[in-house]
């Protein structure tokens, strides 16, 4: 089973309360917040509900590892590095990221704060009112979510 990498792109002005609640349940409480969730029916429905407010796709482990090292925080304070990963029972941050991407564990279960606060993307978004297929940034990016995440590192 793979995982979804989800980035909140739009704010909550004029959004329905159901969408706001779902974004809160996904731990995406502010714009440019990022999280990784397992790809199961429950989360698939939640992602479908908020697809007009987020960009999502299937990130690779190298991108998630890079984000964890740069932006990740342990639940009880401190940075996410190889020493932290060793305390959690992983060989390195790369092994931790691999487990998260494969859906073997979640960020919270691995002792990492489930929300990573990213920068706005370098060179800007391609438009936050149109879907990815229409030339914007919203919705399913598939494997190409890595390009957006690297620009937001």
PDB file of N, CA and C in Angstrom, residues 51-143:
ATOM      1  N   UNK A  51     -10.243  17.904  -2.447  1.00  0.00           N
ATOM      2  CA  UNK A  51      -9.337  17.993  -3.594  1.00  0.00           C
ATOM      3  C   UNK A  51      -9.310  19.375  -4.250  1.00  0.00           C
ATOM      4  N   UNK A  52     -10.309  20.227  -3.968  1.00  0.00           N
ATOM      5  CA  UNK A  52     -10.288  21.589  -4.514  1.00  0.00           C
ATOM      6  C   UNK A  52      -9.489  22.551  -3.641  1.00  0.00           C
ATOM      7  N   UNK A  53      -8.915  22.079  -2.551  1.00  0.00           N
ATOM      8  CA  UNK A  53      -8.160  22.929  -1.642  1.00  0.00           C
ATOM      9  C   UNK A  53      -6.731  22.443  -1.435  1.00  0.00           C
ATOM     10  N   UNK A  54      -6.397  21.280  -1.962  1.00  0.00           N
ATOM     11  CA  UNK A  54      -5.076  20.690  -1.738  1.00  0.00           C
ATOM     12  C   UNK A  54      -4.475  20.194  -3.049  1.00  0.00           C
ATOM     13  N   UNK A  55      -3.173  19.993  -3.006  1.00  0.00           N
ATOM     14  CA  UNK A  55      -2.463  19.258  -4.057  1.00  0.00           C
ATOM     15  C   UNK A  55      -2.008  17.957  -3.412  1.00  0.00           C
ATOM     16  N   UNK A  56      -2.191  16.855  -4.111  1.00  0.00           N
ATOM     17  CA  UNK A  56      -1.793  15.573  -3.528  1.00  0.00           C
ATOM     18  C   UNK A  56      -1.240  14.656  -4.606  1.00  0.00           C
ATOM     19  N   UNK A  57      -0.548  13.639  -4.155  1.00  0.00           N
ATOM     20  CA  UNK A  57       0.036  12.657  -5.054  1.00  0.00           C
ATOM     21  C   UNK A  57       0.793  11.627  -4.240  1.00  0.00           C
ATOM     22  N   UNK A  58       1.584  10.836  -4.932  1.00  0.00           N
ATOM     23  CA  UNK A  58       2.362   9.782  -4.290  1.00  0.00           C
ATOM     24  C   UNK A  58       3.839  10.178  -4.309  1.00  0.00           C
ATOM     25  N   UNK A  59       4.334  10.728  -3.200  1.00  0.00           N
ATOM     26  CA  UNK A  59       5.738  11.169  -3.174  1.00  0.00           C
ATOM     27  C   UNK A  59       6.686   9.987  -3.088  1.00  0.00           C
ATOM     28  N   UNK A  60       7.926  10.201  -3.521  1.00  0.00           N
ATOM     29  CA  UNK A  60       8.918   9.142  -3.352  1.00  0.00           C
ATOM     30  C   UNK A  60       9.626   9.326  -2.005  1.00  0.00           C
ATOM     31  N   UNK A  61      10.289   8.286  -1.576  1.00  0.00           N
ATOM     32  CA  UNK A  61      10.894   8.276  -0.247  1.00  0.00           C
ATOM     33  C   UNK A  61      12.007   9.312  -0.119  1.00  0.00           C
ATOM     34  N   UNK A  62      12.757   9.565  -1.190  1.00  0.00           N
ATOM     35  CA  UNK A  62      13.852  10.534  -1.119  1.00  0.00           C
ATOM     36  C   UNK A  62      13.316  11.943  -0.844  1.00  0.00           C
ATOM     37  N   UNK A  63      12.201  12.287  -1.464  1.00  0.00           N
ATOM     38  CA  UNK A  63      11.613  13.606  -1.244  1.00  0.00           C
ATOM     39  C   UNK A  63      11.095  13.729   0.182  1.00  0.00           C
ATOM     40  N   UNK A  64      10.419  12.707   0.671  1.00  0.00           N
ATOM     41  CA  UNK A  64       9.898  12.739   2.036  1.00  0.00           C
ATOM     42  C   UNK A  64      11.057  12.799   3.038  1.00  0.00           C
ATOM     43  N   UNK A  65      12.133  12.062   2.787  1.00  0.00           N
ATOM     44  CA  UNK A  65      13.295  12.093   3.679  1.00  0.00           C
ATOM     45  C   UNK A  65      13.900  13.494   3.719  1.00  0.00           C
ATOM     46  N   UNK A  66      14.007  14.126   2.564  1.00  0.00           N
ATOM     47  CA  UNK A  66      14.540  15.484   2.498  1.00  0.00           C
ATOM     48  C   UNK A  66      13.674  16.454   3.297  1.00  0.00           C
ATOM     49  N   UNK A  67      12.342  16.334   3.149  1.00  0.00           N
ATOM     50  CA  UNK A  67      11.442  17.209   3.892  1.00  0.00           C
ATOM     51  C   UNK A  67      11.516  16.945   5.395  1.00  0.00           C
ATOM     52  N   UNK A  68      11.613  15.677   5.792  1.00  0.00           N
ATOM     53  CA  UNK A  68      11.714  15.348   7.211  1.00  0.00           C
ATOM     54  C   UNK A  68      12.985  15.932   7.827  1.00  0.00           C
ATOM     55  N   UNK A  69      14.105  15.854   7.096  1.00  0.00           N
ATOM     56  CA  UNK A  69      15.354  16.393   7.622  1.00  0.00           C
ATOM     57  C   UNK A  69      15.309  17.915   7.719  1.00  0.00           C
ATOM     58  N   UNK A  70      14.700  18.575   6.714  1.00  0.00           N
ATOM     59  CA  UNK A  70      14.664  20.036   6.688  1.00  0.00           C
ATOM     60  C   UNK A  70      13.574  20.609   7.576  1.00  0.00           C
ATOM     61  N   UNK A  71      12.394  20.011   7.567  1.00  0.00           N
ATOM     62  CA  UNK A  71      11.216  20.610   8.197  1.00  0.00           C
ATOM     63  C   UNK A  71      10.604  19.778   9.311  1.00  0.00           C
ATOM     64  N   UNK A  72      11.013  18.528   9.458  1.00  0.00           N
ATOM     65  CA  UNK A  72      10.380  17.648  10.433  1.00  0.00           C
ATOM     66  C   UNK A  72      10.744  17.993  11.859  1.00  0.00           C
ATOM     67  N   UNK A  73       9.784  17.799  12.767  1.00  0.00           N
ATOM     68  CA  UNK A  73      10.021  17.990  14.188  1.00  0.00           C
ATOM     69  C   UNK A  73       9.527  16.754  14.930  1.00  0.00           C
ATOM     70  N   UNK A  74      10.263  16.367  15.937  1.00  0.00           N
ATOM     71  CA  UNK A  74       9.824  15.253  16.772  1.00  0.00           C
ATOM     72  C   UNK A  74       8.617  15.704  17.591  1.00  0.00           C
ATOM     73  N   UNK A  75       7.757  14.766  17.951  1.00  0.00           N
ATOM     74  CA  UNK A  75       6.565  15.113  18.729  1.00  0.00           C
ATOM     75  C   UNK A  75       6.931  15.754  20.071  1.00  0.00           C
ATOM     76  N   UNK A  76       8.055  15.362  20.654  1.00  0.00           N
ATOM     77  CA  UNK A  76       8.452  15.886  21.951  1.00  0.00           C
ATOM     78  C   UNK A  76       9.599  16.875  21.823  1.00  0.00           C
ATOM     79  N   UNK A  77       9.680  17.555  20.680  1.00  0.00           N
ATOM     80  CA  UNK A  77      10.720  18.550  20.465  1.00  0.00           C
ATOM     81  C   UNK A  77      11.971  17.951  19.867  1.00  0.00           C
ATOM     82  N   UNK A  78      12.695  18.760  19.142  1.00  0.00           N
ATOM     83  CA  UNK A  78      13.943  18.317  18.537  1.00  0.00           C
ATOM     84  C   UNK A  78      13.784  18.059  17.051  1.00  0.00           C
ATOM     85  N   UNK A  79      14.917  17.926  16.405  1.00  0.00           N
ATOM     86  CA  UNK A  79      14.946  17.731  14.962  1.00  0.00           C
ATOM     87  C   UNK A  79      14.838  16.257  14.604  1.00  0.00           C
ATOM     88  N   UNK A  80      14.459  16.016  13.358  1.00  0.00           N
ATOM     89  CA  UNK A  80      14.439  14.657  12.829  1.00  0.00           C
ATOM     90  C   UNK A  80      15.749  14.452  12.074  1.00  0.00           C
ATOM     91  N   UNK A  81      16.610  13.591  12.611  1.00  0.00           N
ATOM     92  CA  UNK A  81      17.880  13.276  11.970  1.00  0.00           C
ATOM     93  C   UNK A  81      18.149  11.781  12.155  1.00  0.00           C
ATOM     94  N   UNK A  82      19.314  11.343  11.727  1.00  0.00           N
ATOM     95  CA  UNK A  82      19.615   9.914  11.805  1.00  0.00           C
ATOM     96  C   UNK A  82      19.622   9.419  13.253  1.00  0.00           C
ATOM     97  N   UNK A  83      20.042  10.263  14.191  1.00  0.00           N
ATOM     98  CA  UNK A  83      20.023   9.882  15.601  1.00  0.00           C
ATOM     99  C   UNK A  83      18.607   9.659  16.098  1.00  0.00           C
ATOM    100  N   UNK A  84      17.697  10.546  15.705  1.00  0.00           N
ATOM    101  CA  UNK A  84      16.294  10.386  16.083  1.00  0.00           C
ATOM    102  C   UNK A  84      15.720   9.123  15.454  1.00  0.00           C
ATOM    103  N   UNK A  85      16.037   8.890  14.179  1.00  0.00           N
ATOM    104  CA  UNK A  85      15.538   7.700  13.494  1.00  0.00           C
ATOM    105  C   UNK A  85      16.038   6.435  14.181  1.00  0.00           C
ATOM    106  N   UNK A  86      17.283   6.440  14.659  1.00  0.00           N
ATOM    107  CA  UNK A  86      17.832   5.280  15.356  1.00  0.00           C
ATOM    108  C   UNK A  86      17.065   5.032  16.661  1.00  0.00           C
ATOM    109  N   UNK A  87      16.693   6.108  17.364  1.00  0.00           N
ATOM    110  CA  UNK A  87      15.916   5.950  18.600  1.00  0.00           C
ATOM    111  C   UNK A  87      14.553   5.311  18.320  1.00  0.00           C
ATOM    112  N   UNK A  88      14.010   5.575  17.124  1.00  0.00           N
ATOM    113  CA  UNK A  88      12.699   5.052  16.753  1.00  0.00           C
ATOM    114  C   UNK A  88      12.789   3.652  16.143  1.00  0.00           C
ATOM    115  N   UNK A  89      14.011   3.146  15.956  1.00  0.00           N
ATOM    116  CA  UNK A  89      14.188   1.789  15.449  1.00  0.00           C
ATOM    117  C   UNK A  89      14.423   1.707  13.952  1.00  0.00           C
ATOM    118  N   UNK A  90      14.826   2.812  13.338  1.00  0.00           N
ATOM    119  CA  UNK A  90      15.116   2.828  11.899  1.00  0.00           C
ATOM    120  C   UNK A  90      16.604   3.099  11.704  1.00  0.00           C
ATOM    121  N   UNK A  91      17.140   2.612  10.593  1.00  0.00           N
ATOM    122  CA  UNK A  91      18.562   2.790  10.334  1.00  0.00           C
ATOM    123  C   UNK A  91      18.923   4.242  10.084  1.00  0.00           C
ATOM    124  N   UNK A  92      18.026   4.957   9.381  1.00  0.00           N
ATOM    125  CA  UNK A  92      18.301   6.345   9.014  1.00  0.00           C
ATOM    126  C   UNK A  92      16.975   7.042   8.730  1.00  0.00           C
ATOM    127  N   UNK A  93      17.065   8.333   8.442  1.00  0.00           N
ATOM    128  CA  UNK A  93      15.870   9.082   8.062  1.00  0.00           C
ATOM    129  C   UNK A  93      15.309   8.531   6.748  1.00  0.00           C
ATOM    130  N   UNK A  94      16.200   8.076   5.870  1.00  0.00           N
ATOM    131  CA  UNK A  94      15.742   7.495   4.600  1.00  0.00           C
ATOM    132  C   UNK A  94      14.905   6.238   4.847  1.00  0.00           C
ATOM    133  N   UNK A  95      15.316   5.406   5.789  1.00  0.00           N
ATOM    134  CA  UNK A  95      14.551   4.195   6.112  1.00  0.00           C
ATOM    135  C   UNK A  95      13.205   4.560   6.732  1.00  0.00           C
ATOM    136  N   UNK A  96      13.191   5.586   7.579  1.00  0.00           N
ATOM    137  CA  UNK A  96      11.939   6.065   8.179  1.00  0.00           C
ATOM    138  C   UNK A  96      10.999   6.578   7.095  1.00  0.00           C
ATOM    139  N   UNK A  97      11.534   7.370   6.163  1.00  0.00           N
ATOM    140  CA  UNK A  97      10.720   7.904   5.073  1.00  0.00           C
ATOM    141  C   UNK A  97      10.186   6.784   4.187  1.00  0.00           C
ATOM    142  N   UNK A  98      11.009   5.780   3.939  1.00  0.00           N
ATOM    143  CA  UNK A  98      10.588   4.637   3.127  1.00  0.00           C
ATOM    144  C   UNK A  98       9.410   3.918   3.782  1.00  0.00           C
ATOM    145  N   UNK A  99       9.477   3.731   5.102  1.00  0.00           N
ATOM    146  CA  UNK A  99       8.397   3.062   5.828  1.00  0.00           C
ATOM    147  C   UNK A  99       7.111   3.888   5.785  1.00  0.00           C
ATOM    148  N   UNK A 100       7.246   5.205   5.892  1.00  0.00           N
ATOM    149  CA  UNK A 100       6.066   6.080   5.851  1.00  0.00           C
ATOM    150  C   UNK A 100       5.435   6.055   4.463  1.00  0.00           C
ATOM    151  N   UNK A 101       6.252   6.137   3.425  1.00  0.00           N
ATOM    152  CA  UNK A 101       5.733   6.149   2.051  1.00  0.00           C
ATOM    153  C   UNK A 101       5.080   4.824   1.693  1.00  0.00           C
ATOM    154  N   UNK A 102       5.635   3.716   2.176  1.00  0.00           N
ATOM    155  CA  UNK A 102       5.048   2.404   1.887  1.00  0.00           C
ATOM    156  C   UNK A 102       3.789   2.137   2.702  1.00  0.00           C
ATOM    157  N   UNK A 103       3.500   2.997   3.684  1.00  0.00           N
ATOM    158  CA  UNK A 103       2.309   2.821   4.502  1.00  0.00           C
ATOM    159  C   UNK A 103       2.510   1.868   5.667  1.00  0.00           C
ATOM    160  N   UNK A 104       3.761   1.516   5.973  1.00  0.00           N
ATOM    161  CA  UNK A 104       4.040   0.609   7.085  1.00  0.00           C
ATOM    162  C   UNK A 104       3.838   1.300   8.434  1.00  0.00           C
ATOM    163  N   UNK A 105       4.015   2.612   8.463  1.00  0.00           N
ATOM    164  CA  UNK A 105       3.821   3.397   9.683  1.00  0.00           C
ATOM    165  C   UNK A 105       3.329   4.780   9.286  1.00  0.00           C
ATOM    166  N   UNK A 106       2.891   5.541  10.265  1.00  0.00           N
ATOM    167  CA  UNK A 106       2.491   6.933  10.012  1.00  0.00           C
ATOM    168  C   UNK A 106       3.523   7.840  10.663  1.00  0.00           C
ATOM    169  N   UNK A 107       3.481   9.108  10.309  1.00  0.00           N
ATOM    170  CA  UNK A 107       4.423  10.044  10.909  1.00  0.00           C
ATOM    171  C   UNK A 107       4.243  10.095  12.424  1.00  0.00           C
ATOM    172  N   UNK A 108       2.987  10.154  12.879  1.00  0.00           N
ATOM    173  CA  UNK A 108       2.729  10.244  14.324  1.00  0.00           C
ATOM    174  C   UNK A 108       3.219   8.980  15.045  1.00  0.00           C
ATOM    175  N   UNK A 109       2.981   7.801  14.463  1.00  0.00           N
ATOM    176  CA  UNK A 109       3.435   6.558  15.085  1.00  0.00           C
ATOM    177  C   UNK A 109       4.959   6.478  15.133  1.00  0.00           C
ATOM    178  N   UNK A 110       5.616   7.159  14.195  1.00  0.00           N
ATOM    179  CA  UNK A 110       7.077   7.169  14.174  1.00  0.00           C
ATOM    180  C   UNK A 110       7.651   8.256  15.077  1.00  0.00           C
ATOM    181  N   UNK A 111       6.790   8.976  15.800  1.00  0.00           N
ATOM    182  CA  UNK A 111       7.270   9.988  16.733  1.00  0.00           C
ATOM    183  C   UNK A 111       7.538  11.337  16.104  1.00  0.00           C
ATOM    184  N   UNK A 112       7.024  11.550  14.881  1.00  0.00           N
ATOM    185  CA  UNK A 112       7.236  12.805  14.163  1.00  0.00           C
ATOM    186  C   UNK A 112       5.926  13.584  14.145  1.00  0.00           C
ATOM    187  N   UNK A 113       6.016  14.903  14.311  1.00  0.00           N
ATOM    188  CA  UNK A 113       4.829  15.743  14.192  1.00  0.00           C
ATOM    189  C   UNK A 113       4.226  15.503  12.808  1.00  0.00           C
ATOM    190  N   UNK A 114       2.932  15.183  12.709  1.00  0.00           N
ATOM    191  CA  UNK A 114       2.354  14.793  11.430  1.00  0.00           C
ATOM    192  C   UNK A 114       2.226  15.920  10.412  1.00  0.00           C
ATOM    193  N   UNK A 115       2.406  17.165  10.841  1.00  0.00           N
ATOM    194  CA  UNK A 115       2.297  18.289   9.919  1.00  0.00           C
ATOM    195  C   UNK A 115       3.652  18.953   9.757  1.00  0.00           C
ATOM    196  N   UNK A 116       4.085  19.104   8.499  1.00  0.00           N
ATOM    197  CA  UNK A 116       5.315  19.812   8.202  1.00  0.00           C
ATOM    198  C   UNK A 116       4.932  21.142   7.561  1.00  0.00           C
ATOM    199  N   UNK A 117       5.467  22.239   8.081  1.00  0.00           N
ATOM    200  CA  UNK A 117       5.167  23.564   7.537  1.00  0.00           C
ATOM    201  C   UNK A 117       6.208  23.875   6.470  1.00  0.00           C
ATOM    202  N   UNK A 118       5.749  24.014   5.228  1.00  0.00           N
ATOM    203  CA  UNK A 118       6.649  24.251   4.112  1.00  0.00           C
ATOM    204  C   UNK A 118       6.623  25.718   3.700  1.00  0.00           C
ATOM    205  N   UNK A 119       7.623  26.116   2.907  1.00  0.00           N
ATOM    206  CA  UNK A 119       7.642  27.440   2.303  1.00  0.00           C
ATOM    207  C   UNK A 119       6.664  27.464   1.133  1.00  0.00           C
ATOM    208  N   UNK A 120       6.209  28.648   0.731  1.00  0.00           N
ATOM    209  CA  UNK A 120       5.514  28.725  -0.560  1.00  0.00           C
ATOM    210  C   UNK A 120       6.483  28.280  -1.663  1.00  0.00           C
ATOM    211  N   UNK A 121       5.971  27.757  -2.767  1.00  0.00           N
ATOM    212  CA  UNK A 121       6.884  27.221  -3.789  1.00  0.00           C
ATOM    213  C   UNK A 121       7.701  28.309  -4.473  1.00  0.00           C
ATOM    214  N   UNK A 122       8.945  27.985  -4.727  1.00  0.00           N
ATOM    215  CA  UNK A 122       9.788  28.899  -5.498  1.00  0.00           C
ATOM    216  C   UNK A 122       9.209  29.017  -6.901  1.00  0.00           C
ATOM    217  N   UNK A 123       9.250  30.208  -7.436  1.00  0.00           N
ATOM    218  CA  UNK A 123       8.657  30.551  -8.744  1.00  0.00           C
ATOM    219  C   UNK A 123       7.134  30.526  -8.695  1.00  0.00           C
ATOM    220  N   UNK A 124       6.565  30.381  -7.505  1.00  0.00           N
ATOM    221  CA  UNK A 124       5.120  30.497  -7.328  1.00  0.00           C
ATOM    222  C   UNK A 124       4.334  29.267  -7.749  1.00  0.00           C
ATOM    223  N   UNK A 125       3.048  29.283  -7.356  1.00  0.00           N
ATOM    224  CA  UNK A 125       2.124  28.235  -7.782  1.00  0.00           C
ATOM    225  C   UNK A 125       1.763  28.457  -9.243  1.00  0.00           C
ATOM    226  N   UNK A 126       1.262  27.409  -9.882  1.00  0.00           N
ATOM    227  CA  UNK A 126       0.801  27.535 -11.264  1.00  0.00           C
ATOM    228  C   UNK A 126      -0.645  27.995 -11.307  1.00  0.00           C
ATOM    229  N   UNK A 127      -1.191  28.419 -10.200  1.00  0.00           N
ATOM    230  CA  UNK A 127      -2.582  28.866 -10.135  1.00  0.00           C
ATOM    231  C   UNK A 127      -3.331  28.021  -9.134  1.00  0.00           C
ATOM    232  N   UNK A 128      -3.943  28.667  -8.130  1.00  0.00           N
ATOM    233  CA  UNK A 128      -4.604  27.912  -7.071  1.00  0.00           C
ATOM    234  C   UNK A 128      -6.104  27.820  -7.292  1.00  0.00           C
ATOM    235  N   UNK A 129      -6.557  28.168  -8.479  1.00  0.00           N
ATOM    236  CA  UNK A 129      -7.988  28.070  -8.766  1.00  0.00           C
ATOM    237  C   UNK A 129      -8.306  27.026  -9.824  1.00  0.00           C
ATOM    238  N   UNK A 130      -7.275  26.386 -10.374  1.00  0.00           N
ATOM    239  CA  UNK A 130      -7.487  25.399 -11.433  1.00  0.00           C
ATOM    240  C   UNK A 130      -6.815  24.084 -11.059  1.00  0.00           C
ATOM    241  N   UNK A 131      -7.367  23.009 -11.578  1.00  0.00           N
ATOM    242  CA  UNK A 131      -6.809  21.691 -11.296  1.00  0.00           C
ATOM    243  C   UNK A 131      -5.475  21.516 -12.018  1.00  0.00           C
ATOM    244  N   UNK A 132      -4.743  20.506 -11.597  1.00  0.00           N
ATOM    245  CA  UNK A 132      -3.448  20.222 -12.200  1.00  0.00           C
ATOM    246  C   UNK A 132      -3.594  19.924 -13.689  1.00  0.00           C
ATOM    247  N   UNK A 133      -4.660  19.234 -14.048  1.00  0.00           N
ATOM    248  CA  UNK A 133      -4.879  18.893 -15.453  1.00  0.00           C
ATOM    249  C   UNK A 133      -5.182  20.121 -16.295  1.00  0.00           C
ATOM    250  N   UNK A 134      -5.736  21.173 -15.673  1.00  0.00           N
ATOM    251  CA  UNK A 134      -6.061  22.403 -16.393  1.00  0.00           C
ATOM    252  C   UNK A 134      -4.922  23.418 -16.333  1.00  0.00           C
ATOM    253  N   UNK A 135      -3.784  23.026 -15.814  1.00  0.00           N
ATOM    254  CA  UNK A 135      -2.636  23.925 -15.747  1.00  0.00           C
ATOM    255  C   UNK A 135      -2.457  24.582 -14.392  1.00  0.00           C
ATOM    256  N   UNK A 136      -3.288  24.246 -13.416  1.00  0.00           N
ATOM    257  CA  UNK A 136      -3.166  24.796 -12.075  1.00  0.00           C
ATOM    258  C   UNK A 136      -2.382  23.866 -11.174  1.00  0.00           C
ATOM    259  N   UNK A 137      -2.652  23.959  -9.880  1.00  0.00           N
ATOM    260  CA  UNK A 137      -1.890  23.175  -8.919  1.00  0.00           C
ATOM    261  C   UNK A 137      -2.783  22.278  -8.069  1.00  0.00           C
ATOM    262  N   UNK A 138      -4.089  22.440  -8.120  1.00  0.00           N
ATOM    263  CA  UNK A 138      -4.997  21.687  -7.256  1.00  0.00           C
ATOM    264  C   UNK A 138      -5.195  20.248  -7.736  1.00  0.00           C
ATOM    265  N   UNK A 139      -5.520  19.372  -6.806  1.00  0.00           N
ATOM    266  CA  UNK A 139      -5.901  18.013  -7.171  1.00  0.00           C
ATOM    267  C   UNK A 139      -4.737  17.055  -7.260  1.00  0.00           C
ATOM    268  N   UNK A 140      -4.969  15.965  -7.990  1.00  0.00           N
ATOM    269  CA  UNK A 140      -4.045  14.841  -8.051  1.00  0.00           C
ATOM    270  C   UNK A 140      -2.884  15.117  -8.995  1.00  0.00           C
ATOM    271  N   UNK A 141      -1.670  15.071  -8.453  1.00  0.00           N
ATOM    272  CA  UNK A 141      -0.453  15.232  -9.254  1.00  0.00           C
ATOM    273  C   UNK A 141       0.169  13.891  -9.595  1.00  0.00           C
ATOM    274  N   UNK A 142      -0.291  12.826  -8.958  1.00  0.00           N
ATOM    275  CA  UNK A 142       0.330  11.523  -9.175  1.00  0.00           C
ATOM    276  C   UNK A 142       1.761  11.521  -8.677  1.00  0.00           C
ATOM    277  N   UNK A 143       2.660  10.971  -9.473  1.00  0.00           N
ATOM    278  CA  UNK A 143       4.069  10.917  -9.093  1.00  0.00           C
ATOM    279  C   UNK A 143       4.758  12.270  -9.210  1.00  0.00           C
TER     280      UNK A 143
END
